[in-house]
Amino acid sequence: MARNAEKAMTALARFRQAQLEEGKVKERRPFLASECSELPKAEKWRRQIISEISKKVAQIQNAGLGEFKIRDLNDEINKLLREKGHWEVRIKELGGPDYGRVGPKMLDHEGKEVPGNRGYKYFGAAKDLPGVRELFEKEPVPPPRKTRAELMKDIDAEYYGYRDEDDGVLVPLEQEYEKHAITEAVEKWKAEKEARLAGEGGGDKEEDEEEYIYAVQDEEHSDEEMKDANEGGEGAQTFIAHVPVPSQKEIEEALVRRKKMELLQKYASETLMAQSEEAKTLLGL
């Protein structure tokens, strides 16, 4: 491979160098703004970038270029805007004016940023591209919520249903439905009654006898006696009480006497108890 010194000696290199010295070939803009160390050249490159941005902004206004061409132009414009910002910073570093503060921002204002995506702007027809138009659509403002006091203003007797019968329509409908419901209930009861009577075969109903809770079963009978008693009647069972069973009234009187004795033993003194016993003896109780 040829060295740099050999490349510089080629005919093409010497021809281009001669043209640069004569001023016939345009000087290329440095890729990095930091590579420029002269203020006039930095301002020159900034003006060149502004000119390129103006041309591309005019081109992107044409919606007939197609979606892909418009997207490419919009990307190029954003790239040039960032480069312009770098040159403005470099001009300030070299002692020039602060274009970021005092410079015109007409080109920047033509673009529109997407909410939440700061820095990237859409120009001209790029604002109407599919997927971009929806980003700029503002959501409808939700209706203001009513306060509790405003809601209570609309509440009256009609809200609680107190005026439902004032129109004269509801009451007749309810009466008609009530008659229909009563008729259905009566028919259902009659059908159930006829079915029950038909199932019993027309026989006499035997009334259920109340169970006698004081009955005492003789546990001393042998198994044979119980077997004979069961065989004697169909389902009949005999109860034999070997001790006198008190009645309900006698049980209540016994409970009352027991309660009186407990109260006397708890609250009466021995002297009072003795006097009470003596009085009962004299009275023959």
PDB file of C-alpha atoms in Angstrom:
ATOM      1  CA  MET A   1       0.000   0.000   0.000  1.00  0.00           C
ATOM      2  CA  ALA A   2       1.184   3.481  -0.804  1.00  0.00           C
ATOM      3  CA  ARG A   3       2.171   5.798   1.976  1.00  0.00           C
ATOM      4  CA  ASN A   4       0.544   9.175   2.516  1.00  0.00           C
ATOM      5  CA  ALA A   5       3.572  10.942   1.080  1.00  0.00           C
ATOM      6  CA  GLU A   6       3.295   8.910  -2.100  1.00  0.00           C
ATOM      7  CA  LYS A   7      -0.445   9.621  -2.356  1.00  0.00           C
ATOM      8  CA  ALA A   8       0.206  13.311  -2.076  1.00  0.00           C
ATOM      9  CA  MET A   9       2.567  13.146  -5.045  1.00  0.00           C
ATOM     10  CA  THR A  10       0.007  11.634  -7.454  1.00  0.00           C
ATOM     11  CA  ALA A  11      -1.173  13.730 -10.391  1.00  0.00           C
ATOM     12  CA  LEU A  12      -4.759  13.916  -9.085  1.00  0.00           C
ATOM     13  CA  ALA A  13      -3.633  15.090  -5.661  1.00  0.00           C
ATOM     14  CA  ARG A  14      -1.360  17.746  -7.104  1.00  0.00           C
ATOM     15  CA  PHE A  15      -4.136  18.921  -9.464  1.00  0.00           C
ATOM     16  CA  ARG A  16      -6.687  19.242  -6.630  1.00  0.00           C
ATOM     17  CA  GLN A  17      -4.197  21.071  -4.440  1.00  0.00           C
ATOM     18  CA  ALA A  18      -3.573  23.544  -7.258  1.00  0.00           C
ATOM     19  CA  GLN A  19      -7.297  24.143  -7.678  1.00  0.00           C
ATOM     20  CA  LEU A  20      -7.694  24.747  -3.921  1.00  0.00           C
ATOM     21  CA  GLU A  21      -4.933  27.309  -4.042  1.00  0.00           C
ATOM     22  CA  GLU A  22      -6.673  29.079  -6.934  1.00  0.00           C
ATOM     23  CA  GLY A  23     -10.088  28.899  -5.155  1.00  0.00           C
ATOM     24  CA  LYS A  24     -11.874  26.911  -7.843  1.00  0.00           C
ATOM     25  CA  VAL A  25     -12.855  23.919  -5.646  1.00  0.00           C
ATOM     26  CA  LYS A  26     -15.391  24.329  -2.830  1.00  0.00           C
ATOM     27  CA  GLU A  27     -14.101  23.490   0.580  1.00  0.00           C
ATOM     28  CA  ARG A  28     -16.018  20.683   2.326  1.00  0.00           C
ATOM     29  CA  ARG A  29     -17.674  21.312   5.637  1.00  0.00           C
ATOM     30  CA  PRO A  30     -15.886  19.574   8.511  1.00  0.00           C
ATOM     31  CA  PHE A  31     -17.674  16.522   9.917  1.00  0.00           C
ATOM     32  CA  LEU A  32     -17.193  17.752  13.492  1.00  0.00           C
ATOM     33  CA  ALA A  33     -17.673  21.355  14.529  1.00  0.00           C
ATOM     34  CA  SER A  34     -14.753  21.033  16.940  1.00  0.00           C
ATOM     35  CA  GLU A  35     -12.375  20.628  13.989  1.00  0.00           C
ATOM     36  CA  CYS A  36     -12.953  24.268  12.949  1.00  0.00           C
ATOM     37  CA  SER A  37     -10.861  26.829  14.783  1.00  0.00           C
ATOM     38  CA  GLU A  38     -11.778  29.996  12.819  1.00  0.00           C
ATOM     39  CA  LEU A  39     -14.853  32.031  13.677  1.00  0.00           C
ATOM     40  CA  PRO A  40     -15.646  33.261  10.098  1.00  0.00           C
ATOM     41  CA  LYS A  41     -15.579  29.712   8.736  1.00  0.00           C
ATOM     42  CA  ALA A  42     -17.783  28.464  11.574  1.00  0.00           C
ATOM     43  CA  GLU A  43     -20.376  31.139  10.745  1.00  0.00           C
ATOM     44  CA  LYS A  44     -20.072  30.237   7.081  1.00  0.00           C
ATOM     45  CA  TRP A  45     -20.845  26.552   7.762  1.00  0.00           C
ATOM     46  CA  ARG A  46     -23.786  27.561   9.954  1.00  0.00           C
ATOM     47  CA  ARG A  47     -25.274  29.668   7.150  1.00  0.00           C
ATOM     48  CA  GLN A  48     -24.744  26.766   4.725  1.00  0.00           C
ATOM     49  CA  ILE A  49     -26.650  24.391   7.040  1.00  0.00           C
ATOM     50  CA  ILE A  50     -29.503  26.893   7.359  1.00  0.00           C
ATOM     51  CA  SER A  51     -29.701  27.095   3.559  1.00  0.00           C
ATOM     52  CA  GLU A  52     -29.899  23.308   3.266  1.00  0.00           C
ATOM     53  CA  ILE A  53     -32.622  23.145   5.923  1.00  0.00           C
ATOM     54  CA  SER A  54     -34.678  25.772   4.091  1.00  0.00           C
ATOM     55  CA  LYS A  55     -34.526  23.800   0.842  1.00  0.00           C
ATOM     56  CA  LYS A  56     -35.531  20.525   2.464  1.00  0.00           C
ATOM     57  CA  VAL A  57     -38.378  22.167   4.421  1.00  0.00           C
ATOM     58  CA  ALA A  58     -39.714  23.522   1.128  1.00  0.00           C
ATOM     59  CA  GLN A  59     -39.460  20.069  -0.458  1.00  0.00           C
ATOM     60  CA  ILE A  60     -41.232  18.268   2.387  1.00  0.00           C
ATOM     61  CA  GLN A  61     -44.343  20.419   1.934  1.00  0.00           C
ATOM     62  CA  ASN A  62     -45.196  18.341  -1.156  1.00  0.00           C
ATOM     63  CA  ALA A  63     -47.418  15.465   0.039  1.00  0.00           C
ATOM     64  CA  GLY A  64     -47.075  13.682  -3.320  1.00  0.00           C
ATOM     65  CA  LEU A  65     -43.457  12.652  -2.675  1.00  0.00           C
ATOM     66  CA  GLY A  66     -44.547   9.438  -1.001  1.00  0.00           C
ATOM     67  CA  GLU A  67     -44.350   8.206   2.555  1.00  0.00           C
ATOM     68  CA  PHE A  68     -40.758   6.904   2.433  1.00  0.00           C
ATOM     69  CA  LYS A  69     -39.338  10.049   0.755  1.00  0.00           C
ATOM     70  CA  ILE A  70     -41.126  12.273   3.273  1.00  0.00           C
ATOM     71  CA  ARG A  71     -39.777  10.257   6.188  1.00  0.00           C
ATOM     72  CA  ASP A  72     -36.214  10.462   4.779  1.00  0.00           C
ATOM     73  CA  LEU A  73     -36.492  14.231   4.289  1.00  0.00           C
ATOM     74  CA  ASN A  74     -37.823  14.674   7.821  1.00  0.00           C
ATOM     75  CA  ASP A  75     -34.909  12.651   9.223  1.00  0.00           C
ATOM     76  CA  GLU A  76     -32.414  14.736   7.229  1.00  0.00           C
ATOM     77  CA  ILE A  77     -33.951  17.989   8.484  1.00  0.00           C
ATOM     78  CA  ASN A  78     -33.713  16.837  12.113  1.00  0.00           C
ATOM     79  CA  LYS A  79     -30.100  15.790  11.521  1.00  0.00           C
ATOM     80  CA  LEU A  80     -29.228  19.218  10.061  1.00  0.00           C
ATOM     81  CA  LEU A  81     -30.953  20.946  12.994  1.00  0.00           C
ATOM     82  CA  ARG A  82     -28.777  19.027  15.442  1.00  0.00           C
ATOM     83  CA  GLU A  83     -25.674  19.881  13.384  1.00  0.00           C
ATOM     84  CA  LYS A  84     -26.670  23.568  13.370  1.00  0.00           C
ATOM     85  CA  GLY A  85     -26.871  23.437  17.138  1.00  0.00           C
ATOM     86  CA  HIS A  86     -23.335  22.022  17.319  1.00  0.00           C
ATOM     87  CA  TRP A  87     -22.000  24.848  15.129  1.00  0.00           C
ATOM     88  CA  GLU A  88     -23.776  27.471  17.238  1.00  0.00           C
ATOM     89  CA  VAL A  89     -22.110  26.061  20.340  1.00  0.00           C
ATOM     90  CA  ARG A  90     -18.725  26.120  18.544  1.00  0.00           C
ATOM     91  CA  ILE A  91     -19.254  29.739  17.457  1.00  0.00           C
ATOM     92  CA  LYS A  92     -19.955  30.690  21.052  1.00  0.00           C
ATOM     93  CA  GLU A  93     -16.764  28.914  22.154  1.00  0.00           C
ATOM     94  CA  LEU A  94     -14.745  30.852  19.549  1.00  0.00           C
ATOM     95  CA  GLY A  95     -16.036  34.155  20.936  1.00  0.00           C
ATOM     96  CA  GLY A  96     -18.915  34.714  18.539  1.00  0.00           C
ATOM     97  CA  PRO A  97     -22.567  35.569  19.266  1.00  0.00           C
ATOM     98  CA  ASP A  98     -24.846  33.161  21.105  1.00  0.00           C
ATOM     99  CA  TYR A  99     -27.214  32.201  18.291  1.00  0.00           C
ATOM    100  CA  GLY A 100     -28.990  29.771  20.574  1.00  0.00           C
ATOM    101  CA  ARG A 101     -30.380  32.736  22.484  1.00  0.00           C
ATOM    102  CA  VAL A 102     -30.547  35.642  20.018  1.00  0.00           C
ATOM    103  CA  GLY A 103     -30.732  33.838  16.665  1.00  0.00           C
ATOM    104  CA  PRO A 104     -33.950  33.441  14.618  1.00  0.00           C
ATOM    105  CA  LYS A 105     -35.956  30.299  15.298  1.00  0.00           C
ATOM    106  CA  MET A 106     -38.259  30.386  12.305  1.00  0.00           C
ATOM    107  CA  LEU A 107     -37.119  26.997  11.018  1.00  0.00           C
ATOM    108  CA  ASP A 108     -37.450  25.405  14.437  1.00  0.00           C
ATOM    109  CA  HIS A 109     -40.977  26.738  14.906  1.00  0.00           C
ATOM    110  CA  GLU A 110     -42.166  25.197  11.647  1.00  0.00           C
ATOM    111  CA  GLY A 111     -41.632  21.759  13.115  1.00  0.00           C
ATOM    112  CA  LYS A 112     -43.876  20.161  15.689  1.00  0.00           C
ATOM    113  CA  GLU A 113     -42.754  17.883  18.494  1.00  0.00           C
ATOM    114  CA  VAL A 114     -44.682  14.854  19.615  1.00  0.00           C
ATOM    115  CA  PRO A 115     -45.762  15.137  23.259  1.00  0.00           C
ATOM    116  CA  GLY A 116     -43.373  13.105  25.372  1.00  0.00           C
ATOM    117  CA  ASN A 117     -40.702  12.877  22.606  1.00  0.00           C
ATOM    118  CA  ARG A 118     -38.622  15.993  22.939  1.00  0.00           C
ATOM    119  CA  GLY A 119     -36.085  16.858  20.218  1.00  0.00           C
ATOM    120  CA  TYR A 120     -37.492  15.126  17.140  1.00  0.00           C
ATOM    121  CA  LYS A 121     -39.788  17.314  15.043  1.00  0.00           C
ATOM    122  CA  TYR A 122     -42.131  16.706  12.151  1.00  0.00           C
ATOM    123  CA  PHE A 123     -42.270  19.162   9.241  1.00  0.00           C
ATOM    124  CA  GLY A 124     -44.794  19.748   6.462  1.00  0.00           C
ATOM    125  CA  ALA A 125     -46.416  16.597   5.086  1.00  0.00           C
ATOM    126  CA  ALA A 126     -44.673  14.476   7.727  1.00  0.00           C
ATOM    127  CA  LYS A 127     -47.293  15.641  10.243  1.00  0.00           C
ATOM    128  CA  ASP A 128     -50.007  13.798   8.283  1.00  0.00           C
ATOM    129  CA  LEU A 129     -48.184  10.479   7.913  1.00  0.00           C
ATOM    130  CA  PRO A 130     -49.929   7.308   9.159  1.00  0.00           C
ATOM    131  CA  GLY A 131     -49.158   6.818  12.806  1.00  0.00           C
ATOM    132  CA  VAL A 132     -48.032  10.437  13.249  1.00  0.00           C
ATOM    133  CA  ARG A 133     -51.422  12.094  12.888  1.00  0.00           C
ATOM    134  CA  GLU A 134     -52.751  10.096  15.840  1.00  0.00           C
ATOM    135  CA  LEU A 135     -49.888  11.318  18.010  1.00  0.00           C
ATOM    136  CA  PHE A 136     -50.912  14.950  17.548  1.00  0.00           C
ATOM    137  CA  GLU A 137     -54.602  14.356  18.184  1.00  0.00           C
ATOM    138  CA  LYS A 138     -55.536  15.691  21.560  1.00  0.00           C
ATOM    139  CA  GLU A 139     -57.647  13.565  23.839  1.00  0.00           C
ATOM    140  CA  PRO A 140     -61.076  15.050  24.575  1.00  0.00           C
ATOM    141  CA  VAL A 141     -61.248  16.875  27.834  1.00  0.00           C
ATOM    142  CA  PRO A 142     -63.229  14.781  30.336  1.00  0.00           C
ATOM    143  CA  PRO A 143     -66.385  16.477  31.609  1.00  0.00           C
ATOM    144  CA  PRO A 144     -65.982  18.067  35.029  1.00  0.00           C
ATOM    145  CA  ARG A 145     -67.177  15.927  37.886  1.00  0.00           C
ATOM    146  CA  LYS A 146     -70.148  17.171  39.827  1.00  0.00           C
ATOM    147  CA  THR A 147     -69.764  17.843  43.508  1.00  0.00           C
ATOM    148  CA  ARG A 148     -71.924  16.167  46.119  1.00  0.00           C
ATOM    149  CA  ALA A 149     -73.902  19.366  46.631  1.00  0.00           C
ATOM    150  CA  GLU A 150     -74.704  19.584  42.901  1.00  0.00           C
ATOM    151  CA  LEU A 151     -75.842  15.958  42.848  1.00  0.00           C
ATOM    152  CA  MET A 152     -78.136  16.502  45.838  1.00  0.00           C
ATOM    153  CA  LYS A 153     -79.926  19.321  43.993  1.00  0.00           C
ATOM    154  CA  ASP A 154     -81.474  16.793  41.574  1.00  0.00           C
ATOM    155  CA  ILE A 155     -82.768  14.482  44.320  1.00  0.00           C
ATOM    156  CA  ASP A 156     -86.439  14.918  45.246  1.00  0.00           C
ATOM    157  CA  ALA A 157     -89.459  12.773  46.129  1.00  0.00           C
ATOM    158  CA  GLU A 158     -89.623  11.426  42.571  1.00  0.00           C
ATOM    159  CA  TYR A 159     -86.054  10.085  42.931  1.00  0.00           C
ATOM    160  CA  TYR A 160     -87.200   7.829  45.810  1.00  0.00           C
ATOM    161  CA  GLY A 161     -90.306   6.655  43.911  1.00  0.00           C
ATOM    162  CA  TYR A 162     -92.928   8.487  45.936  1.00  0.00           C
ATOM    163  CA  ARG A 163     -94.625   9.838  42.788  1.00  0.00           C
ATOM    164  CA  ASP A 164     -94.776   6.630  40.790  1.00  0.00           C
ATOM    165  CA  GLU A 165     -98.505   6.260  41.415  1.00  0.00           C
ATOM    166  CA  ASP A 166     -99.431   9.842  40.541  1.00  0.00           C
ATOM    167  CA  ASP A 167     -99.719   9.137  36.821  1.00  0.00           C
ATOM    168  CA  GLY A 168    -102.583   6.658  37.348  1.00  0.00           C
ATOM    169  CA  VAL A 169    -100.924   3.942  35.266  1.00  0.00           C
ATOM    170  CA  LEU A 170     -99.072   1.836  37.788  1.00  0.00           C
ATOM    171  CA  VAL A 171    -101.938   1.163  40.239  1.00  0.00           C
ATOM    172  CA  PRO A 172    -104.322  -0.508  37.723  1.00  0.00           C
ATOM    173  CA  LEU A 173    -101.488  -2.676  36.438  1.00  0.00           C
ATOM    174  CA  GLU A 174    -100.606  -3.771  39.959  1.00  0.00           C
ATOM    175  CA  GLN A 175    -104.241  -4.585  40.757  1.00  0.00           C
ATOM    176  CA  GLU A 176    -104.591  -6.659  37.597  1.00  0.00           C
ATOM    177  CA  TYR A 177    -101.387  -8.551  38.359  1.00  0.00           C
ATOM    178  CA  GLU A 178    -102.505  -9.112  41.963  1.00  0.00           C
ATOM    179  CA  LYS A 179    -105.822 -10.672  40.818  1.00  0.00           C
ATOM    180  CA  HIS A 180    -103.993 -12.890  38.378  1.00  0.00           C
ATOM    181  CA  ALA A 181    -101.533 -14.036  41.074  1.00  0.00           C
ATOM    182  CA  ILE A 182    -104.372 -14.806  43.526  1.00  0.00           C
ATOM    183  CA  THR A 183    -106.253 -16.830  40.892  1.00  0.00           C
ATOM    184  CA  GLU A 184    -103.153 -18.886  40.110  1.00  0.00           C
ATOM    185  CA  ALA A 185    -102.503 -19.516  43.814  1.00  0.00           C
ATOM    186  CA  VAL A 186    -106.098 -20.704  44.400  1.00  0.00           C
ATOM    187  CA  GLU A 187    -106.017 -23.036  41.387  1.00  0.00           C
ATOM    188  CA  LYS A 188    -102.698 -24.468  42.516  1.00  0.00           C
ATOM    189  CA  TRP A 189    -104.064 -25.087  46.039  1.00  0.00           C
ATOM    190  CA  LYS A 190    -107.165 -26.830  44.693  1.00  0.00           C
ATOM    191  CA  ALA A 191    -105.096 -29.053  42.411  1.00  0.00           C
ATOM    192  CA  GLU A 192    -102.787 -30.049  45.266  1.00  0.00           C
ATOM    193  CA  LYS A 193    -105.805 -30.792  47.494  1.00  0.00           C
ATOM    194  CA  GLU A 194    -107.461 -33.018  44.869  1.00  0.00           C
ATOM    195  CA  ALA A 195    -104.211 -34.862  44.251  1.00  0.00           C
ATOM    196  CA  ARG A 196    -103.734 -35.444  47.981  1.00  0.00           C
ATOM    197  CA  LEU A 197    -107.283 -36.763  48.411  1.00  0.00           C
ATOM    198  CA  ALA A 198    -106.890 -39.019  45.393  1.00  0.00           C
ATOM    199  CA  GLY A 199    -103.634 -40.412  46.750  1.00  0.00           C
ATOM    200  CA  GLU A 200    -105.242 -41.326  50.101  1.00  0.00           C
ATOM    201  CA  GLY A 201    -107.914 -43.388  48.324  1.00  0.00           C
ATOM    202  CA  GLY A 202    -110.846 -41.665  49.943  1.00  0.00           C
ATOM    203  CA  GLY A 203    -110.219 -43.354  53.327  1.00  0.00           C
ATOM    204  CA  ASP A 204    -110.768 -41.697  56.682  1.00  0.00           C
ATOM    205  CA  LYS A 205    -107.743 -39.836  57.937  1.00  0.00           C
ATOM    206  CA  GLU A 206    -106.541 -40.910  61.294  1.00  0.00           C
ATOM    207  CA  GLU A 207    -105.654 -38.044  63.502  1.00  0.00           C
ATOM    208  CA  ASP A 208    -102.193 -38.174  64.957  1.00  0.00           C
ATOM    209  CA  GLU A 209    -102.415 -38.723  68.653  1.00  0.00           C
ATOM    210  CA  GLU A 210    -100.302 -36.517  70.835  1.00  0.00           C
ATOM    211  CA  GLU A 211     -97.424 -38.429  72.322  1.00  0.00           C
ATOM    212  CA  TYR A 212     -97.706 -38.971  76.067  1.00  0.00           C
ATOM    213  CA  ILE A 213     -94.375 -37.863  77.489  1.00  0.00           C
ATOM    214  CA  TYR A 214     -94.971 -39.367  80.945  1.00  0.00           C
ATOM    215  CA  ALA A 215     -95.413 -42.921  79.723  1.00  0.00           C
ATOM    216  CA  VAL A 216     -93.004 -45.377  81.337  1.00  0.00           C
ATOM    217  CA  GLN A 217     -92.046 -48.542  79.521  1.00  0.00           C
ATOM    218  CA  ASP A 218     -91.673 -51.649  81.645  1.00  0.00           C
ATOM    219  CA  GLU A 219     -88.051 -52.659  81.338  1.00  0.00           C
ATOM    220  CA  GLU A 220     -88.447 -55.701  83.628  1.00  0.00           C
ATOM    221  CA  HIS A 221     -90.533 -57.690  81.150  1.00  0.00           C
ATOM    222  CA  SER A 222     -88.741 -60.450  79.432  1.00  0.00           C
ATOM    223  CA  ASP A 223     -88.176 -60.573  75.712  1.00  0.00           C
ATOM    224  CA  GLU A 224     -90.878 -63.212  75.350  1.00  0.00           C
ATOM    225  CA  GLU A 225     -93.498 -60.999  77.047  1.00  0.00           C
ATOM    226  CA  MET A 226     -92.574 -58.091  74.810  1.00  0.00           C
ATOM    227  CA  LYS A 227     -92.791 -60.345  71.767  1.00  0.00           C
ATOM    228  CA  ASP A 228     -96.253 -61.587  72.823  1.00  0.00           C
ATOM    229  CA  ALA A 229     -97.418 -58.028  73.433  1.00  0.00           C
ATOM    230  CA  ASN A 230     -96.253 -56.954  70.011  1.00  0.00           C
ATOM    231  CA  GLU A 231     -97.942 -59.903  68.352  1.00  0.00           C
ATOM    232  CA  GLY A 232    -101.204 -59.204  70.174  1.00  0.00           C
ATOM    233  CA  GLY A 233    -102.024 -56.088  68.156  1.00  0.00           C
ATOM    234  CA  GLU A 234    -100.972 -54.536  64.925  1.00  0.00           C
ATOM    235  CA  GLY A 235     -98.452 -51.917  65.949  1.00  0.00           C
ATOM    236  CA  ALA A 236    -100.043 -51.510  69.404  1.00  0.00           C
ATOM    237  CA  GLN A 237     -97.748 -51.021  72.408  1.00  0.00           C
ATOM    238  CA  THR A 238     -98.796 -51.156  76.094  1.00  0.00           C
ATOM    239  CA  PHE A 239     -97.296 -48.877  78.744  1.00  0.00           C
ATOM    240  CA  ILE A 240     -97.504 -49.879  82.395  1.00  0.00           C
ATOM    241  CA  ALA A 241     -96.591 -47.444  85.199  1.00  0.00           C
ATOM    242  CA  HIS A 242     -95.573 -49.175  88.447  1.00  0.00           C
ATOM    243  CA  VAL A 243     -95.179 -45.905  90.400  1.00  0.00           C
ATOM    244  CA  PRO A 244     -97.618 -42.968  90.732  1.00  0.00           C
ATOM    245  CA  VAL A 245     -96.762 -40.311  88.159  1.00  0.00           C
ATOM    246  CA  PRO A 246     -97.299 -36.714  89.389  1.00  0.00           C
ATOM    247  CA  SER A 247     -99.323 -34.342  87.297  1.00  0.00           C
ATOM    248  CA  GLN A 248     -97.982 -31.127  85.805  1.00  0.00           C
ATOM    249  CA  LYS A 249     -99.664 -29.040  88.535  1.00  0.00           C
ATOM    250  CA  GLU A 250     -98.083 -31.086  91.333  1.00  0.00           C
ATOM    251  CA  ILE A 251     -94.664 -30.693  89.722  1.00  0.00           C
ATOM    252  CA  GLU A 252     -95.116 -26.905  89.562  1.00  0.00           C
ATOM    253  CA  GLU A 253     -96.166 -26.726  93.250  1.00  0.00           C
ATOM    254  CA  ALA A 254     -93.135 -28.793  94.256  1.00  0.00           C
ATOM    255  CA  LEU A 255     -90.815 -26.485  92.325  1.00  0.00           C
ATOM    256  CA  VAL A 256     -92.384 -23.416  93.967  1.00  0.00           C
ATOM    257  CA  ARG A 257     -91.931 -24.890  97.489  1.00  0.00           C
ATOM    258  CA  ARG A 258     -88.327 -25.778  96.700  1.00  0.00           C
ATOM    259  CA  LYS A 259     -87.645 -22.256  95.471  1.00  0.00           C
ATOM    260  CA  LYS A 260     -89.199 -20.765  98.633  1.00  0.00           C
ATOM    261  CA  MET A 261     -87.030 -22.939 100.847  1.00  0.00           C
ATOM    262  CA  GLU A 262     -83.894 -21.908  98.951  1.00  0.00           C
ATOM    263  CA  LEU A 263     -84.776 -18.219  99.352  1.00  0.00           C
ATOM    264  CA  LEU A 264     -85.526 -18.624 103.064  1.00  0.00           C
ATOM    265  CA  GLN A 265     -82.257 -20.439 103.682  1.00  0.00           C
ATOM    266  CA  LYS A 266     -80.379 -17.726 101.775  1.00  0.00           C
ATOM    267  CA  TYR A 267     -81.936 -14.566 103.242  1.00  0.00           C
ATOM    268  CA  ALA A 268     -83.760 -15.565 106.538  1.00  0.00           C
ATOM    269  CA  SER A 269     -81.965 -15.917 109.905  1.00  0.00           C
ATOM    270  CA  GLU A 270     -82.165 -18.965 112.177  1.00  0.00           C
ATOM    271  CA  THR A 271     -84.454 -17.125 114.651  1.00  0.00           C
ATOM    272  CA  LEU A 272     -86.856 -16.232 111.838  1.00  0.00           C
ATOM    273  CA  MET A 273     -86.795 -19.796 110.614  1.00  0.00           C
ATOM    274  CA  ALA A 274     -87.587 -21.134 114.085  1.00  0.00           C
ATOM    275  CA  GLN A 275     -90.498 -18.689 114.478  1.00  0.00           C
ATOM    276  CA  SER A 276     -91.831 -19.677 111.105  1.00  0.00           C
ATOM    277  CA  GLU A 277     -91.704 -23.368 112.009  1.00  0.00           C
ATOM    278  CA  GLU A 278     -93.430 -22.680 115.323  1.00  0.00           C
ATOM    279  CA  ALA A 279     -96.178 -20.715 113.632  1.00  0.00           C
ATOM    280  CA  LYS A 280     -96.751 -23.557 111.155  1.00  0.00           C
ATOM    281  CA  THR A 281     -96.987 -26.018 114.063  1.00  0.00           C
ATOM    282  CA  LEU A 282     -99.569 -23.897 115.859  1.00  0.00           C
ATOM    283  CA  LEU A 283    -101.606 -23.473 112.708  1.00  0.00           C
ATOM    284  CA  GLY A 284    -101.426 -27.136 111.929  1.00  0.00           C
ATOM    285  CA  LEU A 285     -99.759 -26.646 108.556  1.00  0.00           C
TER     286      LEU A 285
END
